[in-house]
Amino acid sequence: MKTALLCYQDGAFTSVRNDEALVFSEAQLVMGFGAPELVSAPESYDFLKQQFPSANIVLCSSSGEIYDKEVRDGTITISASTFVSTTMATAMVAIDDFTSAYDAGKALIQRMPVVGLRLVLVLSDGGKVNGSELVKGMNAVKPDHVLITGGLAGDADRFEKTYVGLNGYPEPGKIVAIGFYGEKLVLSHGSLGGWEAFGLERIVTRSEQNIVYEIDHKNALDLYINYLGEYAAELPGSALLFPLSLTLEGSNETVVRTILSIDNVAKTMTFAGDLPEGSKVKFMRANFDKLIDAASDAAGSCLMIAQASPKLALLISCVGRKIILGNRIEEEVEAVAEMFGTQTVLTGFYSYGEISPLQPFSNCEFHNQTMTITGLNEME
């Protein structure tokens, strides 16, 4: 396996890391994550297709791009890879063709050939797709041994329009899957948040999928506004600083849920993932050092699974973490790089939601506010 890392801006590659002299015309997979206005521009895809004529090209808009140890904005960070024995299959669906994200998730996985399938990497529209329902649909039909990871496209902190594309111009509403096949493929994954939960455990008493009306039989928005205090005037943006911890049904595992929008008339909150009625939730707050430590621990999870650093590490972190960490944001990427060492190529983006199992190679879960890592390598 060989991987090159490139940065695209102003119609050209402005940075290139190609330690193994990968020949661009031989690249089999190209993944690009970048600013919506660049990713959606036809000339961006046309340029990449000219540079990588034999590759599957996947593009996804972001809320910030990860290029090696740096976090950039207004660019496209690109990884180009070749494999010795690993093969791939791809699929794409449009959310508008289905009655629910659950059905879209099922259809996406069912379009993947099953024999030899090891990993499905999913990149989804981040505005139109309910990430929780997408994950439920994929889990419903995936083979037990298959790992699913990925994330939802971003649009900076605007939450307006996101873009995803496969071998063509990216568009809103698309969901792309890349299937990886082969016995010599070495996979690893990790996903951690580092947020601090505090206060009483509360119960979601009225909700519809990702729309919450009542918590503890009290109006959820009023409760949240009271909790935010001085930050309430800055909603919904300030909600990124104060997500909820959701305990998964039938387990002690928790995931993080972030608010996408509020409705002051209906007095509701819309989250980036489902909060079913009866769910147990807690308020959360940020601790800068713990957020950065969690990124390091996610890399540590990869090392425990694979017993070696990956050749390529795909980092998908949340836009909320980027906003909170501010000028310290590169510290979480540097923490991952320190764990893996210089032999690992780091790429990725800041997202509207992350997809990864909580336990090694178990069913995937939908996350907010986490650092999620997928590691790839091939045995000699």
mmCIF file of C-alpha atoms in Angstrom:
data_model
loop_
_atom_site.group_PDB
_atom_site.id
_atom_site.type_symbol
_atom_site.label_atom_id
_atom_site.label_comp_id
_atom_site.label_asym_id
_atom_site.label_seq_id
_atom_site.Cartn_x
_atom_site.Cartn_y
_atom_site.Cartn_z
ATOM 1 C CA MET A 1 0.000 0.000 0.000
ATOM 2 C CA LYS A 2 1.226 3.454 -0.948
ATOM 3 C CA THR A 3 -0.372 6.770 -0.050
ATOM 4 C CA ALA A 4 0.404 10.331 -1.074
ATOM 5 C CA LEU A 5 -1.025 13.421 0.619
ATOM 6 C CA LEU A 6 -1.794 16.587 -1.319
ATOM 7 C CA CYS A 7 -3.436 19.947 -0.777
ATOM 8 C CA TYR A 8 -5.455 21.595 -3.567
ATOM 9 C CA GLN A 9 -6.161 25.313 -3.837
ATOM 10 C CA ASP A 10 -6.451 27.871 -6.625
ATOM 11 C CA GLY A 11 -6.434 25.223 -9.354
ATOM 12 C CA ALA A 12 -3.214 23.490 -8.320
ATOM 13 C CA PHE A 13 -1.567 21.315 -5.694
ATOM 14 C CA THR A 14 0.000 23.668 -3.155
ATOM 15 C CA SER A 15 1.478 20.978 -0.874
ATOM 16 C CA VAL A 16 2.568 17.415 -1.634
ATOM 17 C CA ARG A 17 3.827 14.627 0.616
ATOM 18 C CA ASN A 18 4.741 11.638 -1.525
ATOM 19 C CA ASP A 19 7.310 9.692 0.499
ATOM 20 C CA GLU A 20 6.866 6.468 -1.473
ATOM 21 C CA ALA A 21 6.846 8.005 -4.963
ATOM 22 C CA LEU A 22 3.275 6.972 -5.737
ATOM 23 C CA VAL A 23 2.560 7.375 -9.459
ATOM 24 C CA PHE A 24 -0.570 9.507 -9.767
ATOM 25 C CA SER A 25 -1.837 7.704 -12.876
ATOM 26 C CA GLU A 26 -1.798 4.413 -10.931
ATOM 27 C CA ALA A 27 -3.783 5.645 -7.901
ATOM 28 C CA GLN A 28 -6.810 3.467 -7.164
ATOM 29 C CA LEU A 29 -8.533 5.609 -4.535
ATOM 30 C CA VAL A 30 -8.583 9.371 -4.109
ATOM 31 C CA MET A 31 -10.413 10.954 -1.166
ATOM 32 C CA GLY A 32 -10.766 14.711 -0.965
ATOM 33 C CA PHE A 33 -12.192 16.719 1.940
ATOM 34 C CA GLY A 34 -12.536 20.449 1.649
ATOM 35 C CA ALA A 35 -14.319 23.766 1.684
ATOM 36 C CA PRO A 36 -17.853 23.472 0.207
ATOM 37 C CA GLU A 37 -17.249 26.138 -2.426
ATOM 38 C CA LEU A 38 -14.148 24.286 -3.645
ATOM 39 C CA VAL A 39 -15.493 20.743 -3.407
ATOM 40 C CA SER A 40 -18.649 21.652 -5.320
ATOM 41 C CA ALA A 41 -16.813 23.552 -8.076
ATOM 42 C CA PRO A 42 -16.762 21.443 -11.287
ATOM 43 C CA GLU A 43 -13.190 22.492 -12.028
ATOM 44 C CA SER A 44 -11.987 20.847 -8.815
ATOM 45 C CA TYR A 45 -13.274 17.411 -9.806
ATOM 46 C CA ASP A 46 -12.106 17.918 -13.407
ATOM 47 C CA PHE A 47 -8.582 18.696 -12.180
ATOM 48 C CA LEU A 48 -8.469 15.619 -9.947
ATOM 49 C CA LYS A 49 -9.826 13.372 -12.695
ATOM 50 C CA GLN A 50 -7.065 14.583 -14.989
ATOM 51 C CA GLN A 51 -4.405 13.956 -12.345
ATOM 52 C CA PHE A 52 -5.787 10.557 -11.232
ATOM 53 C CA PRO A 53 -7.441 9.028 -14.324
ATOM 54 C CA SER A 54 -7.694 5.461 -12.954
ATOM 55 C CA ALA A 55 -8.911 6.222 -9.443
ATOM 56 C CA ASN A 56 -12.260 6.153 -7.719
ATOM 57 C CA ILE A 57 -12.584 9.792 -6.652
ATOM 58 C CA VAL A 58 -14.655 10.611 -3.585
ATOM 59 C CA LEU A 59 -15.204 14.229 -2.547
ATOM 60 C CA CYS A 60 -16.821 15.495 0.644
ATOM 61 C CA SER A 61 -17.335 19.028 1.940
ATOM 62 C CA SER A 62 -15.937 19.869 5.355
ATOM 63 C CA SER A 63 -15.841 22.302 8.238
ATOM 64 C CA GLY A 64 -12.042 22.246 8.136
ATOM 65 C CA GLU A 65 -9.461 19.985 6.528
ATOM 66 C CA ILE A 66 -6.814 17.824 8.207
ATOM 67 C CA TYR A 67 -3.532 17.772 6.304
ATOM 68 C CA ASP A 68 -0.835 15.872 8.168
ATOM 69 C CA LYS A 69 -0.505 17.720 11.505
ATOM 70 C CA GLU A 70 -2.287 20.841 10.265
ATOM 71 C CA VAL A 71 -5.910 21.954 10.265
ATOM 72 C CA ARG A 72 -6.673 24.100 7.248
ATOM 73 C CA ASP A 73 -9.647 26.016 5.841
ATOM 74 C CA GLY A 74 -10.466 26.974 2.273
ATOM 75 C CA THR A 75 -8.568 24.059 0.710
ATOM 76 C CA ILE A 76 -9.100 20.418 -0.290
ATOM 77 C CA THR A 77 -6.893 17.859 1.454
ATOM 78 C CA ILE A 78 -6.425 14.803 -0.743
ATOM 79 C CA SER A 79 -5.130 11.296 -0.129
ATOM 80 C CA ALA A 80 -4.239 9.141 -3.129
ATOM 81 C CA SER A 81 -3.660 5.423 -2.505
ATOM 82 C CA THR A 82 -2.671 2.247 -4.304
ATOM 83 C CA PHE A 83 -3.066 -1.266 -2.915
ATOM 84 C CA VAL A 84 -1.244 -4.516 -3.642
ATOM 85 C CA SER A 85 -3.991 -7.059 -2.974
ATOM 86 C CA THR A 86 -6.899 -5.048 -1.598
ATOM 87 C CA THR A 87 -9.802 -4.442 -3.970
ATOM 88 C CA MET A 88 -12.676 -1.977 -3.736
ATOM 89 C CA ALA A 89 -16.309 -1.540 -4.658
ATOM 90 C CA THR A 90 -18.291 1.686 -4.469
ATOM 91 C CA ALA A 91 -21.930 2.694 -4.204
ATOM 92 C CA MET A 92 -23.896 5.915 -3.947
ATOM 93 C CA VAL A 93 -27.515 6.694 -3.073
ATOM 94 C CA ALA A 94 -29.520 9.913 -2.897
ATOM 95 C CA ILE A 95 -31.528 10.552 0.257
ATOM 96 C CA ASP A 96 -34.393 12.034 -1.789
ATOM 97 C CA ASP A 97 -34.976 8.617 -3.393
ATOM 98 C CA PHE A 98 -35.971 7.072 -0.039
ATOM 99 C CA THR A 99 -38.668 7.665 2.556
ATOM 100 C CA SER A 100 -36.094 7.635 5.382
ATOM 101 C CA ALA A 101 -32.367 7.610 6.092
ATOM 102 C CA TYR A 102 -32.913 4.115 7.538
ATOM 103 C CA ASP A 103 -33.996 2.817 4.125
ATOM 104 C CA ALA A 104 -31.139 4.683 2.447
ATOM 105 C CA GLY A 105 -28.637 3.051 4.821
ATOM 106 C CA LYS A 106 -30.005 -0.416 4.092
ATOM 107 C CA ALA A 107 -29.892 0.148 0.337
ATOM 108 C CA LEU A 108 -26.337 1.489 0.481
ATOM 109 C CA ILE A 109 -24.963 -1.605 2.219
ATOM 110 C CA GLN A 110 -27.027 -3.980 0.095
ATOM 111 C CA ARG A 111 -25.310 -2.590 -2.999
ATOM 112 C CA MET A 112 -21.941 -3.814 -1.679
ATOM 113 C CA PRO A 113 -20.792 -7.302 -2.824
ATOM 114 C CA VAL A 114 -20.576 -9.378 0.367
ATOM 115 C CA VAL A 115 -17.825 -11.924 -0.356
ATOM 116 C CA GLY A 116 -14.532 -10.742 1.151
ATOM 117 C CA LEU A 117 -15.950 -7.422 2.397
ATOM 118 C CA ARG A 118 -13.967 -6.097 5.383
ATOM 119 C CA LEU A 119 -14.672 -2.372 5.658
ATOM 120 C CA VAL A 120 -17.332 0.031 4.433
ATOM 121 C CA LEU A 121 -16.270 3.663 4.624
ATOM 122 C CA VAL A 122 -19.335 5.928 4.463
ATOM 123 C CA LEU A 123 -19.402 9.632 3.631
ATOM 124 C CA SER A 124 -22.839 11.205 3.809
ATOM 125 C CA ASP A 125 -24.567 14.509 3.246
ATOM 126 C CA GLY A 126 -24.606 16.297 6.595
ATOM 127 C CA GLY A 127 -27.700 18.463 6.249
ATOM 128 C CA LYS A 128 -30.464 16.278 4.816
ATOM 129 C CA VAL A 129 -29.541 12.918 6.367
ATOM 130 C CA ASN A 130 -30.485 11.760 9.872
ATOM 131 C CA GLY A 131 -27.229 10.125 10.923
ATOM 132 C CA SER A 132 -28.791 7.920 13.595
ATOM 133 C CA GLU A 133 -31.323 6.435 11.184
ATOM 134 C CA LEU A 134 -28.643 5.970 8.519
ATOM 135 C CA VAL A 135 -26.538 3.961 10.983
ATOM 136 C CA LYS A 136 -29.521 1.865 12.096
ATOM 137 C CA GLY A 137 -30.280 0.980 8.496
ATOM 138 C CA MET A 138 -26.696 -0.022 7.755
ATOM 139 C CA ASN A 139 -26.447 -2.132 10.911
ATOM 140 C CA ALA A 140 -29.691 -3.916 10.036
ATOM 141 C CA VAL A 141 -28.231 -5.516 6.908
ATOM 142 C CA LYS A 142 -24.445 -5.539 7.301
ATOM 143 C CA PRO A 143 -22.608 -8.872 7.768
ATOM 144 C CA ASP A 144 -21.402 -9.334 11.361
ATOM 145 C CA HIS A 145 -17.712 -9.246 10.484
ATOM 146 C CA VAL A 146 -17.835 -6.002 8.490
ATOM 147 C CA LEU A 147 -16.523 -2.747 9.982
ATOM 148 C CA ILE A 148 -18.410 0.451 9.126
ATOM 149 C CA THR A 149 -16.872 3.870 9.783
ATOM 150 C CA GLY A 150 -17.162 7.339 8.305
ATOM 151 C CA GLY A 151 -18.857 10.661 8.835
ATOM 152 C CA LEU A 152 -21.223 13.370 7.681
ATOM 153 C CA ALA A 153 -20.093 16.180 5.409
ATOM 154 C CA GLY A 154 -19.674 19.665 6.845
ATOM 155 C CA ASP A 155 -20.343 23.255 5.859
ATOM 156 C CA ALA A 156 -18.097 25.214 8.224
ATOM 157 C CA ASP A 157 -20.375 26.483 11.029
ATOM 158 C CA ARG A 158 -23.146 27.552 8.643
ATOM 159 C CA PHE A 159 -25.223 24.314 8.644
ATOM 160 C CA GLU A 160 -26.692 25.218 5.246
ATOM 161 C CA LYS A 161 -25.595 22.931 2.401
ATOM 162 C CA THR A 162 -23.124 20.040 2.232
ATOM 163 C CA TYR A 163 -21.748 18.122 -0.744
ATOM 164 C CA VAL A 164 -20.669 14.539 -1.420
ATOM 165 C CA GLY A 165 -19.678 12.985 -4.741
ATOM 166 C CA LEU A 166 -18.405 9.737 -6.247
ATOM 167 C CA ASN A 167 -16.668 9.850 -9.625
ATOM 168 C CA GLY A 168 -18.573 12.984 -10.529
ATOM 169 C CA TYR A 169 -19.491 16.460 -9.379
ATOM 170 C CA PRO A 170 -20.489 16.498 -5.676
ATOM 171 C CA GLU A 171 -24.086 17.345 -4.789
ATOM 172 C CA PRO A 172 -26.251 17.780 -1.686
ATOM 173 C CA GLY A 173 -28.169 14.725 -0.498
ATOM 174 C CA LYS A 174 -25.695 12.063 -1.625
ATOM 175 C CA ILE A 175 -24.379 9.173 0.493
ATOM 176 C CA VAL A 176 -21.269 7.334 -0.707
ATOM 177 C CA ALA A 177 -19.836 3.985 0.395
ATOM 178 C CA ILE A 178 -16.403 2.561 -0.360
ATOM 179 C CA GLY A 179 -16.087 -1.170 0.277
ATOM 180 C CA PHE A 180 -12.641 -2.662 0.947
ATOM 181 C CA TYR A 181 -11.911 -6.345 0.287
ATOM 182 C CA GLY A 182 -8.912 -8.575 0.993
ATOM 183 C CA GLU A 183 -7.346 -10.814 3.626
ATOM 184 C CA LYS A 184 -4.171 -8.739 3.815
ATOM 185 C CA LEU A 185 -5.992 -5.534 4.690
ATOM 186 C CA VAL A 186 -5.131 -4.410 8.235
ATOM 187 C CA LEU A 187 -7.909 -2.350 9.813
ATOM 188 C CA SER A 188 -8.169 -0.394 13.049
ATOM 189 C CA HIS A 189 -10.530 2.169 14.507
ATOM 190 C CA GLY A 190 -11.107 4.378 17.550
ATOM 191 C CA SER A 191 -13.644 6.997 18.624
ATOM 192 C CA LEU A 192 -13.610 9.080 21.806
ATOM 193 C CA GLY A 193 -14.956 12.447 22.923
ATOM 194 C CA GLY A 194 -13.396 13.587 26.177
ATOM 195 C CA TRP A 195 -16.417 15.602 27.320
ATOM 196 C CA GLU A 196 -17.375 15.892 30.975
ATOM 197 C CA ALA A 197 -20.891 14.849 31.955
ATOM 198 C CA PHE A 198 -22.252 16.416 35.129
ATOM 199 C CA GLY A 199 -25.426 16.928 37.090
ATOM 200 C CA LEU A 200 -28.452 14.692 37.425
ATOM 201 C CA GLU A 201 -29.378 12.043 34.905
ATOM 202 C CA ARG A 202 -32.543 13.104 33.108
ATOM 203 C CA ILE A 203 -35.121 11.277 30.973
ATOM 204 C CA VAL A 204 -36.309 12.271 27.504
ATOM 205 C CA THR A 205 -40.075 12.159 28.004
ATOM 206 C CA ARG A 206 -41.264 13.392 24.605
ATOM 207 C CA SER A 207 -39.421 13.222 21.288
ATOM 208 C CA GLU A 208 -39.730 12.288 17.632
ATOM 209 C CA GLN A 209 -36.468 10.806 16.345
ATOM 210 C CA ASN A 210 -34.012 13.740 16.622
ATOM 211 C CA ILE A 211 -36.552 16.371 17.709
ATOM 212 C CA VAL A 212 -36.903 16.732 21.479
ATOM 213 C CA TYR A 213 -39.948 18.313 23.110
ATOM 214 C CA GLU A 214 -39.693 17.375 26.783
ATOM 215 C CA ILE A 215 -37.031 16.272 29.250
ATOM 216 C CA ASP A 216 -38.249 15.160 32.687
ATOM 217 C CA HIS A 217 -41.758 16.255 31.590
ATOM 218 C CA LYS A 218 -40.509 19.838 31.262
ATOM 219 C CA ASN A 219 -40.149 21.817 28.073
ATOM 220 C CA ALA A 220 -36.744 20.813 26.755
ATOM 221 C CA LEU A 221 -35.831 24.179 25.231
ATOM 222 C CA ASP A 222 -36.751 26.109 28.372
ATOM 223 C CA LEU A 223 -34.727 23.671 30.467
ATOM 224 C CA TYR A 224 -31.751 24.013 28.155
ATOM 225 C CA ILE A 225 -31.934 27.814 28.028
ATOM 226 C CA ASN A 226 -32.034 27.947 31.811
ATOM 227 C CA TYR A 227 -29.001 25.674 31.928
ATOM 228 C CA LEU A 228 -27.011 27.749 29.409
ATOM 229 C CA GLY A 229 -27.422 31.006 31.308
ATOM 230 C CA GLU A 230 -25.454 33.779 29.585
ATOM 231 C CA TYR A 231 -24.799 31.553 26.559
ATOM 232 C CA ALA A 232 -28.544 31.220 25.790
ATOM 233 C CA ALA A 233 -28.561 34.408 23.702
ATOM 234 C CA GLU A 234 -26.086 32.806 21.308
ATOM 235 C CA LEU A 235 -28.204 29.726 20.512
ATOM 236 C CA PRO A 236 -28.057 27.564 18.449
ATOM 237 C CA GLY A 237 -24.337 28.198 17.943
ATOM 238 C CA SER A 238 -23.515 28.086 21.648
ATOM 239 C CA ALA A 239 -25.144 24.643 21.913
ATOM 240 C CA LEU A 240 -21.967 23.221 20.373
ATOM 241 C CA LEU A 241 -20.299 24.044 23.683
ATOM 242 C CA PHE A 242 -22.890 22.113 25.700
ATOM 243 C CA PRO A 243 -23.969 18.810 24.127
ATOM 244 C CA LEU A 244 -25.900 16.000 25.803
ATOM 245 C CA SER A 245 -24.628 12.589 26.848
ATOM 246 C CA LEU A 246 -26.996 9.805 25.723
ATOM 247 C CA THR A 247 -26.848 6.362 27.348
ATOM 248 C CA LEU A 248 -27.517 3.694 24.728
ATOM 249 C CA GLU A 249 -30.454 1.386 25.347
ATOM 250 C CA GLY A 250 -29.479 -1.946 26.912
ATOM 251 C CA SER A 251 -25.919 -0.900 27.791
ATOM 252 C CA ASN A 252 -23.833 1.488 29.850
ATOM 253 C CA GLU A 253 -22.183 2.941 26.747
ATOM 254 C CA THR A 254 -22.756 6.613 25.983
ATOM 255 C CA VAL A 255 -22.639 8.741 22.858
ATOM 256 C CA VAL A 256 -22.708 12.521 22.484
ATOM 257 C CA ARG A 257 -25.559 14.431 20.877
ATOM 258 C CA THR A 258 -25.239 18.017 19.608
ATOM 259 C CA ILE A 259 -28.029 20.494 18.855
ATOM 260 C CA LEU A 260 -28.393 21.462 15.190
ATOM 261 C CA SER A 261 -31.235 23.950 15.550
ATOM 262 C CA ILE A 262 -33.924 25.300 17.859
ATOM 263 C CA ASP A 263 -37.533 26.328 17.197
ATOM 264 C CA ASN A 264 -38.551 29.150 19.512
ATOM 265 C CA VAL A 265 -42.189 28.913 18.400
ATOM 266 C CA ALA A 266 -42.651 25.155 18.805
ATOM 267 C CA LYS A 267 -40.211 25.163 21.740
ATOM 268 C CA THR A 268 -38.231 22.212 20.345
ATOM 269 C CA MET A 269 -34.601 21.290 19.839
ATOM 270 C CA THR A 270 -33.354 19.342 16.816
ATOM 271 C CA PHE A 271 -30.263 17.223 17.421
ATOM 272 C CA ALA A 272 -27.710 15.746 15.022
ATOM 273 C CA GLY A 273 -28.832 12.261 16.089
ATOM 274 C CA ASP A 274 -31.885 10.591 17.568
ATOM 275 C CA LEU A 275 -32.845 10.867 21.258
ATOM 276 C CA PRO A 276 -35.627 8.282 21.693
ATOM 277 C CA GLU A 277 -38.294 8.673 24.360
ATOM 278 C CA GLY A 278 -37.106 7.058 27.577
ATOM 279 C CA SER A 279 -33.461 7.848 26.824
ATOM 280 C CA LYS A 280 -31.236 8.787 29.741
ATOM 281 C CA VAL A 281 -29.286 12.003 29.186
ATOM 282 C CA LYS A 282 -26.905 14.270 31.043
ATOM 283 C CA PHE A 283 -25.644 17.755 30.319
ATOM 284 C CA MET A 284 -22.007 17.980 29.223
ATOM 285 C CA ARG A 285 -19.296 20.624 29.090
ATOM 286 C CA ALA A 286 -15.879 20.931 27.515
ATOM 287 C CA ASN A 287 -12.509 20.388 29.132
ATOM 288 C CA PHE A 288 -9.814 21.378 26.640
ATOM 289 C CA ASP A 289 -7.152 18.995 27.884
ATOM 290 C CA LYS A 290 -9.567 16.067 28.033
ATOM 291 C CA LEU A 291 -10.693 16.708 24.455
ATOM 292 C CA ILE A 292 -7.087 16.524 23.271
ATOM 293 C CA ASP A 293 -6.369 13.472 25.433
ATOM 294 C CA ALA A 294 -9.390 11.745 23.879
ATOM 295 C CA ALA A 295 -7.884 12.187 20.404
ATOM 296 C CA SER A 296 -4.698 10.539 21.631
ATOM 297 C CA ASP A 297 -6.700 7.726 23.221
ATOM 298 C CA ALA A 298 -8.617 7.136 19.974
ATOM 299 C CA ALA A 299 -5.261 6.628 18.249
ATOM 300 C CA GLY A 300 -4.271 4.318 21.090
ATOM 301 C CA SER A 301 -7.362 2.212 20.394
ATOM 302 C CA CYS A 302 -6.185 1.812 16.793
ATOM 303 C CA LEU A 303 -2.762 0.683 17.980
ATOM 304 C CA MET A 304 -4.261 -1.884 20.344
ATOM 305 C CA ILE A 305 -6.395 -3.367 17.562
ATOM 306 C CA ALA A 306 -3.765 -3.520 14.811
ATOM 307 C CA GLN A 307 -0.627 -3.817 16.969
ATOM 308 C CA ALA A 308 1.040 -1.388 14.576
ATOM 309 C CA SER A 309 0.617 2.113 13.189
ATOM 310 C CA PRO A 310 -1.546 2.392 10.057
ATOM 311 C CA LYS A 311 -0.167 3.516 6.714
ATOM 312 C CA LEU A 312 -3.151 5.834 6.270
ATOM 313 C CA ALA A 313 -5.229 7.272 9.114
ATOM 314 C CA LEU A 314 -8.535 8.943 8.289
ATOM 315 C CA LEU A 315 -9.436 11.407 11.041
ATOM 316 C CA ILE A 316 -13.044 12.622 11.262
ATOM 317 C CA SER A 317 -13.579 15.066 14.097
ATOM 318 C CA CYS A 318 -16.572 17.261 14.910
ATOM 319 C CA VAL A 319 -17.007 20.899 13.956
ATOM 320 C CA GLY A 320 -17.989 21.515 17.591
ATOM 321 C CA ARG A 321 -14.548 20.450 18.755
ATOM 322 C CA LYS A 322 -12.982 22.816 16.223
ATOM 323 C CA ILE A 323 -15.043 25.744 17.469
ATOM 324 C CA ILE A 324 -14.371 24.977 21.115
ATOM 325 C CA LEU A 325 -10.637 24.314 20.823
ATOM 326 C CA GLY A 326 -10.150 27.381 18.642
ATOM 327 C CA ASN A 327 -6.460 28.130 18.133
ATOM 328 C CA ARG A 328 -5.618 24.919 20.012
ATOM 329 C CA ILE A 329 -7.354 22.750 17.397
ATOM 330 C CA GLU A 330 -4.140 21.395 15.881
ATOM 331 C CA GLU A 331 -3.200 19.956 19.257
ATOM 332 C CA GLU A 332 -5.707 17.116 18.835
ATOM 333 C CA VAL A 333 -4.263 16.241 15.424
ATOM 334 C CA GLU A 334 -0.726 16.492 16.776
ATOM 335 C CA ALA A 335 -1.702 14.144 19.617
ATOM 336 C CA VAL A 336 -2.768 11.527 17.058
ATOM 337 C CA ALA A 337 0.410 12.038 15.020
ATOM 338 C CA GLU A 338 2.538 11.569 18.127
ATOM 339 C CA MET A 339 0.872 8.218 18.824
ATOM 340 C CA PHE A 340 1.239 6.893 15.278
ATOM 341 C CA GLY A 341 4.652 8.267 14.301
ATOM 342 C CA THR A 342 5.940 9.702 11.053
ATOM 343 C CA GLN A 343 5.184 6.593 8.967
ATOM 344 C CA THR A 344 1.434 7.308 9.130
ATOM 345 C CA VAL A 345 -0.184 9.689 6.645
ATOM 346 C CA LEU A 346 -2.937 11.716 8.325
ATOM 347 C CA THR A 347 -5.907 13.010 6.358
ATOM 348 C CA GLY A 348 -9.484 13.881 7.245
ATOM 349 C CA PHE A 349 -11.964 16.612 8.018
ATOM 350 C CA TYR A 350 -14.237 18.288 10.554
ATOM 351 C CA SER A 351 -17.757 16.946 10.242
ATOM 352 C CA TYR A 352 -21.414 17.182 11.266
ATOM 353 C CA GLY A 353 -21.318 13.676 12.772
ATOM 354 C CA GLU A 354 -19.052 10.655 13.047
ATOM 355 C CA ILE A 355 -19.684 6.937 12.407
ATOM 356 C CA SER A 356 -17.725 4.278 14.285
ATOM 357 C CA PRO A 357 -18.204 1.335 16.662
ATOM 358 C CA LEU A 358 -17.719 1.886 20.375
ATOM 359 C CA GLN A 359 -16.144 -1.549 20.795
ATOM 360 C CA PRO A 360 -13.727 -3.247 18.344
ATOM 361 C CA PHE A 361 -15.540 -4.345 15.179
ATOM 362 C CA SER A 362 -19.007 -4.186 16.762
ATOM 363 C CA ASN A 363 -22.011 -2.454 15.187
ATOM 364 C CA CYS A 364 -21.316 1.141 14.265
ATOM 365 C CA GLU A 365 -22.836 4.025 16.216
ATOM 366 C CA PHE A 366 -23.572 7.603 15.285
ATOM 367 C CA HIS A 367 -21.545 10.147 17.283
ATOM 368 C CA ASN A 368 -21.254 13.884 17.714
ATOM 369 C CA GLN A 369 -18.296 15.755 19.167
ATOM 370 C CA THR A 370 -15.821 12.864 18.907
ATOM 371 C CA MET A 371 -12.471 12.269 17.265
ATOM 372 C CA THR A 372 -13.000 9.175 15.108
ATOM 373 C CA ILE A 373 -10.076 7.420 13.422
ATOM 374 C CA THR A 374 -10.009 4.692 10.785
ATOM 375 C CA GLY A 375 -6.611 3.095 10.130
ATOM 376 C CA LEU A 376 -5.658 1.223 6.940
ATOM 377 C CA ASN A 377 -2.603 -0.797 5.993
ATOM 378 C CA GLU A 378 -1.697 -3.946 4.081
ATOM 379 C CA MET A 379 0.382 -6.872 5.282
ATOM 380 C CA GLU A 380 3.469 -7.598 3.195
#
